mmCIF file of C-alpha atoms in Angstrom:
data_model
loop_
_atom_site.group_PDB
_atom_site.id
_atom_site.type_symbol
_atom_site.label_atom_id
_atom_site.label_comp_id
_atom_site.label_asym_id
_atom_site.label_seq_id
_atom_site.Cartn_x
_atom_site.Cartn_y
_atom_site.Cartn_z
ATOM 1 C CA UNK A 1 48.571 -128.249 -42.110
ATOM 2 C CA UNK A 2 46.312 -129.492 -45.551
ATOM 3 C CA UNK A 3 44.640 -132.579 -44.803
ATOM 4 C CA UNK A 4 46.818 -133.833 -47.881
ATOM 5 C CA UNK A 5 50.110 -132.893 -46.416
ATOM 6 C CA UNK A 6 49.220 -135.120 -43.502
ATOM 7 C CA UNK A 7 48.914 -138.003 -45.758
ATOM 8 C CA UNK A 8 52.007 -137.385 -47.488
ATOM 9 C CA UNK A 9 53.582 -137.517 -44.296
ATOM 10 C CA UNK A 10 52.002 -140.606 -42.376
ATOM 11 C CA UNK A 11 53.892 -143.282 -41.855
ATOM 12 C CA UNK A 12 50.656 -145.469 -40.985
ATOM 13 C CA UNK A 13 47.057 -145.822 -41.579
ATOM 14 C CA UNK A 14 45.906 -142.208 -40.091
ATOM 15 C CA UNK A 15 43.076 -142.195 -37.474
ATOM 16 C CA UNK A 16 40.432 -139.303 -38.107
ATOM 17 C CA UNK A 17 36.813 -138.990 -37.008
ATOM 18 C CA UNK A 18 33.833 -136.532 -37.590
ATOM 19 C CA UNK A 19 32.105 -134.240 -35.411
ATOM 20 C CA UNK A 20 28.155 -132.996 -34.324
ATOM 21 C CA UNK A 21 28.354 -129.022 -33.082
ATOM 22 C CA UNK A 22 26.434 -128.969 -29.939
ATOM 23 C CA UNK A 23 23.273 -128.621 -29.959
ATOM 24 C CA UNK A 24 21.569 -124.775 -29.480
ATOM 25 C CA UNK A 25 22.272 -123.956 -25.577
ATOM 26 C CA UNK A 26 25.187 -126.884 -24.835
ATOM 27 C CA UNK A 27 28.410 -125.860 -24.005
ATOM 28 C CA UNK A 28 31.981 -126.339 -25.801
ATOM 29 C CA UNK A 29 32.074 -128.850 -22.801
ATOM 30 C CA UNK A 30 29.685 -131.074 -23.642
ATOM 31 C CA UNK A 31 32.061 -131.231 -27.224
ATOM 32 C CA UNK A 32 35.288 -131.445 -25.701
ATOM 33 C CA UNK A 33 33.521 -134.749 -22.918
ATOM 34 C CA UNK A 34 32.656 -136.409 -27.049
ATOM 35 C CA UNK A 35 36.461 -135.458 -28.004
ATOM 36 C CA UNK A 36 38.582 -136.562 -25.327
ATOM 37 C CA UNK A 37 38.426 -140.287 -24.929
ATOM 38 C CA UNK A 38 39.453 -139.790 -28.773
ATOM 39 C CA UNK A 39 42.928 -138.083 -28.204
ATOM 40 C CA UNK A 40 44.966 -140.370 -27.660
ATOM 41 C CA UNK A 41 44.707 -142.081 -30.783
ATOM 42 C CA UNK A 42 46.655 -138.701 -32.122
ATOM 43 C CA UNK A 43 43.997 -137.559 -34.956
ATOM 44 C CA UNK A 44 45.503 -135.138 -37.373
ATOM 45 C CA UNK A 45 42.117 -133.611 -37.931
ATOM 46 C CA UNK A 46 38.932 -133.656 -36.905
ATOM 47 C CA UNK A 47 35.390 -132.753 -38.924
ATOM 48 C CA UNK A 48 33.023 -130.763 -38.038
ATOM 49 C CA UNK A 49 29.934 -131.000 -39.418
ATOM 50 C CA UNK A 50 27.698 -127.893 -40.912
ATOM 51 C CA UNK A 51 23.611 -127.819 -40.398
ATOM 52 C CA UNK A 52 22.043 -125.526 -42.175
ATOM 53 C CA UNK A 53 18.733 -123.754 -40.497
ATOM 54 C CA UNK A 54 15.588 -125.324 -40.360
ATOM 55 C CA UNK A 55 12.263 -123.567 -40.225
ATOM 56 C CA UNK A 56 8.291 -124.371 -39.078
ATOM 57 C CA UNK A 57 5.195 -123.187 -39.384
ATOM 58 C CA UNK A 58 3.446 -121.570 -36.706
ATOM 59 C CA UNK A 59 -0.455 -120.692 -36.733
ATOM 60 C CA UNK A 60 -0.942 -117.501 -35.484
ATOM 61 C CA UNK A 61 -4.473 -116.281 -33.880
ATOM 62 C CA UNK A 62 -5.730 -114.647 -37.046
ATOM 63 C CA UNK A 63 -5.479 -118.025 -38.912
ATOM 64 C CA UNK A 64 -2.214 -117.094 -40.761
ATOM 65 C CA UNK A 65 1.019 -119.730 -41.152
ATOM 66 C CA UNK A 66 3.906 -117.742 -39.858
ATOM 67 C CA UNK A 67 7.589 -119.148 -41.035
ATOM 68 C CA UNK A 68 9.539 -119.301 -37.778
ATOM 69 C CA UNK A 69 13.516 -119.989 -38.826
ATOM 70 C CA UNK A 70 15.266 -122.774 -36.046
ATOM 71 C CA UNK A 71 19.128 -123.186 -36.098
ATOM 72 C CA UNK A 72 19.888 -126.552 -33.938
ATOM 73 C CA UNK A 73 23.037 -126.637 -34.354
ATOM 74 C CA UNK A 74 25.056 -122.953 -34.852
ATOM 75 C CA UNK A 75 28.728 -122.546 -34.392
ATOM 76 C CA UNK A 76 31.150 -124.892 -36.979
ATOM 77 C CA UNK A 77 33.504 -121.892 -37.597
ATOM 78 C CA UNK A 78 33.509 -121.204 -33.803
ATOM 79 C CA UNK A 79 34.518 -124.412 -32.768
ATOM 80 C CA UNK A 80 36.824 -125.470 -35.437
ATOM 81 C CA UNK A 81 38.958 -122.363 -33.887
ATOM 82 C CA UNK A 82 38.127 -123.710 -30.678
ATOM 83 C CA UNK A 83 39.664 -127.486 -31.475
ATOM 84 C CA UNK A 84 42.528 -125.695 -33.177
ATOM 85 C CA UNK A 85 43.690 -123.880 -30.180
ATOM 86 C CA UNK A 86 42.383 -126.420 -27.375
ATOM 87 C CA UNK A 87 43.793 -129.166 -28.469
ATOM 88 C CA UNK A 88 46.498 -128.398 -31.547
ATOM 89 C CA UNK A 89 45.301 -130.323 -34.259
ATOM 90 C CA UNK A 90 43.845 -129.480 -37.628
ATOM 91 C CA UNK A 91 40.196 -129.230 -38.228
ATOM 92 C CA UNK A 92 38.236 -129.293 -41.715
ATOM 93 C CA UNK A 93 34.616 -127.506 -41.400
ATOM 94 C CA UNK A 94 32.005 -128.693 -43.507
ATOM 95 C CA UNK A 95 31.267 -125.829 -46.008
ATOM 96 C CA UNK A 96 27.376 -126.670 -47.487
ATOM 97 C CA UNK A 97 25.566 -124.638 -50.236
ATOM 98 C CA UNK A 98 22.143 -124.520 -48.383
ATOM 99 C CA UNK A 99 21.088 -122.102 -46.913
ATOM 100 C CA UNK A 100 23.873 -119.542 -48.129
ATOM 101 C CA UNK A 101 24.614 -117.100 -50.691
ATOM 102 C CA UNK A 102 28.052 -116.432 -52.450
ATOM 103 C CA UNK A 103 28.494 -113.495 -50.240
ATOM 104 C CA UNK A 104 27.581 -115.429 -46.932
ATOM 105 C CA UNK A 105 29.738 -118.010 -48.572
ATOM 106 C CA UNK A 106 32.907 -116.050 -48.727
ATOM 107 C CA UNK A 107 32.664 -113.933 -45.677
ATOM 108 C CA UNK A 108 32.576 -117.911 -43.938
ATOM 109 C CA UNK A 109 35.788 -118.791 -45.715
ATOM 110 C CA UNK A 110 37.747 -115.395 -45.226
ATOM 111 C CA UNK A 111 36.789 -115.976 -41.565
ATOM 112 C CA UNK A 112 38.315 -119.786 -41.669
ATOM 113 C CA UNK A 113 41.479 -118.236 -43.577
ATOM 114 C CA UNK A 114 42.105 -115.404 -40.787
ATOM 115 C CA UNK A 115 41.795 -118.262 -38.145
ATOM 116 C CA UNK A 116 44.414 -120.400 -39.843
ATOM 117 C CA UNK A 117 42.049 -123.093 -40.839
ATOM 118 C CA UNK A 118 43.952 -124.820 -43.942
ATOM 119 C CA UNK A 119 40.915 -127.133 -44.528
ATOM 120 C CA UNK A 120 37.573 -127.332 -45.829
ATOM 121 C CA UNK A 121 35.000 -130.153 -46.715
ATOM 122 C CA UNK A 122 32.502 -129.344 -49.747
ATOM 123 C CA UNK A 123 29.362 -130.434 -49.764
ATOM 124 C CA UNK A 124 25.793 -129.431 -51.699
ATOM 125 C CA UNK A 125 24.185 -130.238 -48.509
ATOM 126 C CA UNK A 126 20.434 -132.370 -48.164
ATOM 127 C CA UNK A 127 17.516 -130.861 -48.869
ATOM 128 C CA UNK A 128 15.264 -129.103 -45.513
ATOM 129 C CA UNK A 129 12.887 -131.655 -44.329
ATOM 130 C CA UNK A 130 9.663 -130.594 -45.445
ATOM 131 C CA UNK A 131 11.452 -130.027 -49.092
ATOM 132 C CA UNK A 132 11.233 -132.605 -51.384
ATOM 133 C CA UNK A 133 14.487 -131.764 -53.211
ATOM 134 C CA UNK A 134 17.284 -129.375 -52.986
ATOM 135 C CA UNK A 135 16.654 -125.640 -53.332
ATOM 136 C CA UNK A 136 19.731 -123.538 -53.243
ATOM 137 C CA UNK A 137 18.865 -119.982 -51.852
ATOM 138 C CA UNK A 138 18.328 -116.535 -53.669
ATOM 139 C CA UNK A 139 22.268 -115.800 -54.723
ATOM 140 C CA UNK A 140 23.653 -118.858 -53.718
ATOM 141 C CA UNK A 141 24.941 -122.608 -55.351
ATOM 142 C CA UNK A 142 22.943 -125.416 -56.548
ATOM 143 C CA UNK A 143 25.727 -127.584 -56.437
ATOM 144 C CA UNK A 144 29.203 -128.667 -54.923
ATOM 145 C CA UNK A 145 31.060 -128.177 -57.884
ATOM 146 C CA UNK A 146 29.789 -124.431 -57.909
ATOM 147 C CA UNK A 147 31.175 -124.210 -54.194
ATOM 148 C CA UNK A 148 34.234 -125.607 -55.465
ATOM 149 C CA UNK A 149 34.921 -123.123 -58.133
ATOM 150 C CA UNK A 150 34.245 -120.224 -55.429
ATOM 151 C CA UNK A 151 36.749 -121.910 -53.291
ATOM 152 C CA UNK A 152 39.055 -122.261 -56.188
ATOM 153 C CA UNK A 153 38.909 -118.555 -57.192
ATOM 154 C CA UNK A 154 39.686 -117.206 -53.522
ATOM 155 C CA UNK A 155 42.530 -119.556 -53.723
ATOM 156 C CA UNK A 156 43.859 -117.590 -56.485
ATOM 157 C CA UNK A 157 42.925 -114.327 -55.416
ATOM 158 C CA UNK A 158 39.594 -113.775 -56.661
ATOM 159 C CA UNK A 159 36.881 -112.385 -54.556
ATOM 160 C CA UNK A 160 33.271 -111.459 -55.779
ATOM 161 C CA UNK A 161 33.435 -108.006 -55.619
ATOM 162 C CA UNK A 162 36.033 -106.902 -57.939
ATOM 163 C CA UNK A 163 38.014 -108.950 -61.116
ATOM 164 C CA UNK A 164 41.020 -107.670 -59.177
ATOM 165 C CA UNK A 165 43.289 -110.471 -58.603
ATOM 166 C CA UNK A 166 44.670 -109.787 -54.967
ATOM 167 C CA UNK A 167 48.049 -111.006 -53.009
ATOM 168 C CA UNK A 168 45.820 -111.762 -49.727
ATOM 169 C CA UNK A 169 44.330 -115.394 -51.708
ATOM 170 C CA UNK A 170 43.426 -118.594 -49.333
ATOM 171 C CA UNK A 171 45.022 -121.786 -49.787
ATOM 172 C CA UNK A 172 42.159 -124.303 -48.830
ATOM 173 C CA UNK A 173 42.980 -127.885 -49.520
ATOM 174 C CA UNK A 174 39.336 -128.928 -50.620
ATOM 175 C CA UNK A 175 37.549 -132.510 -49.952
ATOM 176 C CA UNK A 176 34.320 -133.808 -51.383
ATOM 177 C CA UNK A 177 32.079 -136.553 -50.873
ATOM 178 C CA UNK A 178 31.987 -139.807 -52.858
ATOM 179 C CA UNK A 179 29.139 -142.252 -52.900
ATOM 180 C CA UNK A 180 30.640 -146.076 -53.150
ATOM 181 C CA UNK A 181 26.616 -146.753 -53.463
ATOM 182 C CA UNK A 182 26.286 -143.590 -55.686
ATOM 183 C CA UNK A 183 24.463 -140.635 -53.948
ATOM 184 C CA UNK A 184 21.014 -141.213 -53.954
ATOM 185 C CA UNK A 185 20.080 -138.486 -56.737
ATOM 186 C CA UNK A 186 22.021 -140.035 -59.287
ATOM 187 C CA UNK A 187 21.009 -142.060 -62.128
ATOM 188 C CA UNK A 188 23.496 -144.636 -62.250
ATOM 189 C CA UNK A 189 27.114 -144.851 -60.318
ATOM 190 C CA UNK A 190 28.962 -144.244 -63.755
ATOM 191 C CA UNK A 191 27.002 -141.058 -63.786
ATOM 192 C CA UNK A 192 27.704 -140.234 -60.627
ATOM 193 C CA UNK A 193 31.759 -140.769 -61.267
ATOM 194 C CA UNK A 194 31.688 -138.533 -64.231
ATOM 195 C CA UNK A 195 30.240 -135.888 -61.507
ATOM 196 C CA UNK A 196 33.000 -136.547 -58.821
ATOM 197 C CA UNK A 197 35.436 -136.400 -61.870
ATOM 198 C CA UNK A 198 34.467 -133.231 -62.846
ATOM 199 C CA UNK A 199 34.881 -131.920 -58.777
ATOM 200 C CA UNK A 200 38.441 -133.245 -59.285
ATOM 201 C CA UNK A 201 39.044 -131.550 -62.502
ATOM 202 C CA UNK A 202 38.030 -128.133 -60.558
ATOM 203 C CA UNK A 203 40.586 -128.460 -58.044
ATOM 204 C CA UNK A 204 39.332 -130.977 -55.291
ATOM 205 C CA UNK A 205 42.151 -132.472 -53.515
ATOM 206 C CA UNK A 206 40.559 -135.683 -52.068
ATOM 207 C CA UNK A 207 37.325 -137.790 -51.431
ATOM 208 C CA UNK A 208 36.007 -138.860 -48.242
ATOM 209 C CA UNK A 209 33.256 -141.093 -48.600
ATOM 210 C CA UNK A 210 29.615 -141.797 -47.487
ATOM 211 C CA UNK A 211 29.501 -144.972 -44.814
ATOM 212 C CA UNK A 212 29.251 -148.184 -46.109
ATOM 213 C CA UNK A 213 29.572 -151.734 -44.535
ATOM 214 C CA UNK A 214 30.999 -153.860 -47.248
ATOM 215 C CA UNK A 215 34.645 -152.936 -48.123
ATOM 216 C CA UNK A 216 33.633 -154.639 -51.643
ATOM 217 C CA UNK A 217 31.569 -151.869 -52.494
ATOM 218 C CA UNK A 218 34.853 -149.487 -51.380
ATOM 219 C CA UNK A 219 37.297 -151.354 -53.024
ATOM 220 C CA UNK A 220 34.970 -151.349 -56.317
ATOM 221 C CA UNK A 221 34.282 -147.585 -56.173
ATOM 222 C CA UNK A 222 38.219 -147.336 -55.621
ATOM 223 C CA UNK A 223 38.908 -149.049 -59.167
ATOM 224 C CA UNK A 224 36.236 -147.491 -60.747
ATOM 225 C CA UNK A 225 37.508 -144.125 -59.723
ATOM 226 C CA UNK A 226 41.052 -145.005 -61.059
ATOM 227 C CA UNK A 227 39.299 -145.935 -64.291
ATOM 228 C CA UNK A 228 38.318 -142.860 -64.397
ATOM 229 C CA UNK A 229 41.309 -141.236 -64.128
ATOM 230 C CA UNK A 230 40.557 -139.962 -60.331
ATOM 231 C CA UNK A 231 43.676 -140.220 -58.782
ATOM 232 C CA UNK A 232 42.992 -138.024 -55.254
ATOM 233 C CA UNK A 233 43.178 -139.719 -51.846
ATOM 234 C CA UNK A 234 39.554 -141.589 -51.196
ATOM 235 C CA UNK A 235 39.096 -141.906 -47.656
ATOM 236 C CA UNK A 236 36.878 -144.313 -46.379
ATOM 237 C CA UNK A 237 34.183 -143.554 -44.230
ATOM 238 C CA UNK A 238 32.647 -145.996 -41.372
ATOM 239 C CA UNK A 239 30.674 -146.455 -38.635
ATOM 240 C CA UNK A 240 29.958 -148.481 -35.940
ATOM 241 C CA UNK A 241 26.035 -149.836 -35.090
ATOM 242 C CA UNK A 242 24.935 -149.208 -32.070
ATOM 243 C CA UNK A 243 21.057 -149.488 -32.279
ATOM 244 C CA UNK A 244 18.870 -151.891 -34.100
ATOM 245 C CA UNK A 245 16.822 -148.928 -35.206
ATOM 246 C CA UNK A 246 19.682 -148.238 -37.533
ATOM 247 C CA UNK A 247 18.716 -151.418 -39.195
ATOM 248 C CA UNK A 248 16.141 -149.422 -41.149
ATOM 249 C CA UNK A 249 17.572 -145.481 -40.424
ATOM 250 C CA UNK A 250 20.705 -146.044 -41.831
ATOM 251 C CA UNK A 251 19.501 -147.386 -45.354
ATOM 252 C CA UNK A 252 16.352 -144.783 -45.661
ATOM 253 C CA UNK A 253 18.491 -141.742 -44.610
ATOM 254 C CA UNK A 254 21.961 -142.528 -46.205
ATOM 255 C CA UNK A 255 20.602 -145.027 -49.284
ATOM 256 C CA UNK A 256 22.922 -147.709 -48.181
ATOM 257 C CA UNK A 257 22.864 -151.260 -48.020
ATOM 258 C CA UNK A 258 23.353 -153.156 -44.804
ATOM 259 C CA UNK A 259 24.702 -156.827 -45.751
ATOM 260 C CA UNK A 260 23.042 -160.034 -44.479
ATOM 261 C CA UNK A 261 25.378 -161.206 -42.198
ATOM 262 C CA UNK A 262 25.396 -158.145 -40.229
ATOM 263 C CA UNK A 263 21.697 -157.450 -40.168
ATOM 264 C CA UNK A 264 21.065 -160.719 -38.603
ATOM 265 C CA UNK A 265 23.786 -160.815 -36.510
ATOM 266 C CA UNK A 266 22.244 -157.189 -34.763
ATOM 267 C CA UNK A 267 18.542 -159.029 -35.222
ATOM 268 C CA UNK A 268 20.350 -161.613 -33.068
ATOM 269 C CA UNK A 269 20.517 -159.303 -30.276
ATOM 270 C CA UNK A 270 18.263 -159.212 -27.464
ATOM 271 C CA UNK A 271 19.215 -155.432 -26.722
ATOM 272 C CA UNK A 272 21.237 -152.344 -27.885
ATOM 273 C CA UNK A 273 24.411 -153.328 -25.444
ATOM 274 C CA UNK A 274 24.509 -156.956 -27.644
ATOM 275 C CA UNK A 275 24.428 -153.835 -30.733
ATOM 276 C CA UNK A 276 27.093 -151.764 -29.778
ATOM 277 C CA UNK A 277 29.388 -154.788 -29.742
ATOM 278 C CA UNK A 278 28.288 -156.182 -32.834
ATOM 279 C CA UNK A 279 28.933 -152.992 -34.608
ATOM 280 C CA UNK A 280 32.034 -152.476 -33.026
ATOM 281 C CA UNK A 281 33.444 -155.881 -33.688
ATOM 282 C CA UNK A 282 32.074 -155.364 -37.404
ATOM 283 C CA UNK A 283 33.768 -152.028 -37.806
ATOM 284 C CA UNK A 284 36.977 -153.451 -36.268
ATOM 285 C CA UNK A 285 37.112 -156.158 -39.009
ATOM 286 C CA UNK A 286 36.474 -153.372 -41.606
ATOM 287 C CA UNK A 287 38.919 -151.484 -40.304
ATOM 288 C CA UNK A 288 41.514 -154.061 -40.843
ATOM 289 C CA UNK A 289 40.742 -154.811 -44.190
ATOM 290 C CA UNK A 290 40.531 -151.214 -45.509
ATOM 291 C CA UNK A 291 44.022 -151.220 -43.731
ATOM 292 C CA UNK A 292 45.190 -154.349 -45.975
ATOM 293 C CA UNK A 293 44.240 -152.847 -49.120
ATOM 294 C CA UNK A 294 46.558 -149.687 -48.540
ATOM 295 C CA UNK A 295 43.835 -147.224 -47.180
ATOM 296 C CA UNK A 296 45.939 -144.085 -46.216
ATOM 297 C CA UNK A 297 43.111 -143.164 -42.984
ATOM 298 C CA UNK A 298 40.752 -144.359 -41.523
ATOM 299 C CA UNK A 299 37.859 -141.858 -41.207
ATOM 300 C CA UNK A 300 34.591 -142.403 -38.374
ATOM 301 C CA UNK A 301 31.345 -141.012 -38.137
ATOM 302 C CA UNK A 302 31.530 -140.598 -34.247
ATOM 303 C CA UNK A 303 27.536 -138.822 -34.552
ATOM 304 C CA UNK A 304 28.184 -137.203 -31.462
ATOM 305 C CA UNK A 305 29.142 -140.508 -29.797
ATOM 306 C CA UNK A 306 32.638 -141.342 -28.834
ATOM 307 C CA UNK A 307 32.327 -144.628 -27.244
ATOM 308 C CA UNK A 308 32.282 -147.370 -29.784
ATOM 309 C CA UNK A 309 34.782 -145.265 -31.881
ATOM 310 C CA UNK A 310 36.831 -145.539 -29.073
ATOM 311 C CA UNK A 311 36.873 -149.431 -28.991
ATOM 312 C CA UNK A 312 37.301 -149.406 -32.615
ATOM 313 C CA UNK A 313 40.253 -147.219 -32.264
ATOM 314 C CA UNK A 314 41.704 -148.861 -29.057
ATOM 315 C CA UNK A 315 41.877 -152.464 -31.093
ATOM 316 C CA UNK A 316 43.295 -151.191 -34.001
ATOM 317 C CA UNK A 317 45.555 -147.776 -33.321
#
């Protein structure tokens, strides 16, 4: 089922969370241990993140830098069949640009149609860590709204091979990210609405956003996207703190803004336990205010940790 038929449907603030692939030689098990305690909160769908491949540099005895490619993570398509037939629910892979081409691209999705996957996230994807901005590869898209359109076309039956228009098209319903603190490469958030405007106008079906931890900033981006005339389903994204490190991670990584009561409250803490149940307290309250204002799920970034998304879930679901 599309992630937008589920909405339709609900009769109640939907519970949904996001997803890590195992890391390179872990087991579906060590997923399904993350998964689990998460069940019985009945999640229509579950995320699963894409990671594109890394590479290093390795000297090699005559002097020379040798590009070794790493993949960390492998497997999204594989285990959003997996999900699907383990546990019955939906799942919506994370489709990136880097580190694909257009052909890559479509063999990925004509794969995700044949399993019966409904659902796909777009995203341009970051930037490879030693890169200081995004380079899309030889053949493929510099940008989500390029992904979109490719996504779009198979929808209605067009491939890249041939202008043929043929019976066998997908039906993805499409999401895309939204920024309530504007992604960090854009000049302004008004600039960056006129972008997310212009995914809608492709054919994007509805917005999950990047984590934040003042609904204010939600609620604002909400309006702001009505104003625009973005009327699509904008699903809020959240997570709990567990670690004081994320004090400083969160902000540098995701360009967010961590509000003063919160930050002192973890500061407060004389260890990561105290954290945990600050954040999860924190994204409890959240949680009930995004449900106030009408919110039609409740999406969490679980990062590979189910525990404190369980809490969260357990107070509120």
């Amino acid at each position: 089922m599309k992630v937008t038929e589920h909405f339709n449907n609900a009769q109640k603030t939907l519970f949904t969370f996001e997803i890590l692939p195992p890391l390179k030689g872990e087991n579906m098990r060590t997923l399904f241990d993350h998964i689990d305690p998460l069940m019985e909160f009945k999640p229509p769908f579950i995320d699963v993140t894409y990671h594109r491949e890394e590479y290093v540099y390795k000297q090699r005895e005559n002097g020379l830098l040798e590009k070794i490619t790493t993949r960390k993570r492998p497997g999204t398509v594989g285990i959003c069949a997996a999900i699907q037939n383990y546990y019955k629910v939906d799942t919506v892979p994370h489709l990136i640009c880097g580190g694909f081409n257009r052909e890559e691209t479509e063999n990925a999705l004509i794969d995700l149609h044949f399993l019966g996957i409904d659902n796909v996230l777009v995203l341009r994807g970051d930037c490879v860590k030693n890169e200081s901005r995004f380079t899309p590869e030889p053949g493929g898209h510099a940008y989500a709204t390029e992904l979109i359109d490719q996504v779009v076309n198979m929808n209605n039956g067009r491939y890249l091979d041939d202008e043929q228009t043929f019976k066998n098209s997908t039906d993805f319903c499409i999401g895309v990210a939204g920024y309530p603190e504007k992604h960090s490469e854009a000049p302004n958030l008004k600039a960056d609405l006129r972008w997310l405007k212009k995914k809608i106008e492709l054919g994007a079906d509805y917005i999950v956003t990047q984590m934040f931890f003042d609904n204010q900033k939600y609620i604002n981006f909400v309006n702001l996207c009505r104003e625009e005339g973005i009327n699509v389903p904008i699903i809020p994204g959240l997570k709990p703190l567990t670690t004081k490190s994320q004090l400083s991670a969160l902000p540098n990584f995701f360009h967010i803004d961590i509000p003063c009561e919160l930050a002192e409250a973890v500061e407060a803490c004389k260890d990561n336990k105290e954290v945990t149940q600050v954040g999860v307290e924190w994204a409890i309250q959240q949680s009930k205010g995004l449900m106030e204002f009408g919110v039609p799920c409740l999406h969490y970034y679980s990062m590979g940790r189910s525990g404190s998304v369980r809490q969260v879930a357990e107070a509120l679901f």
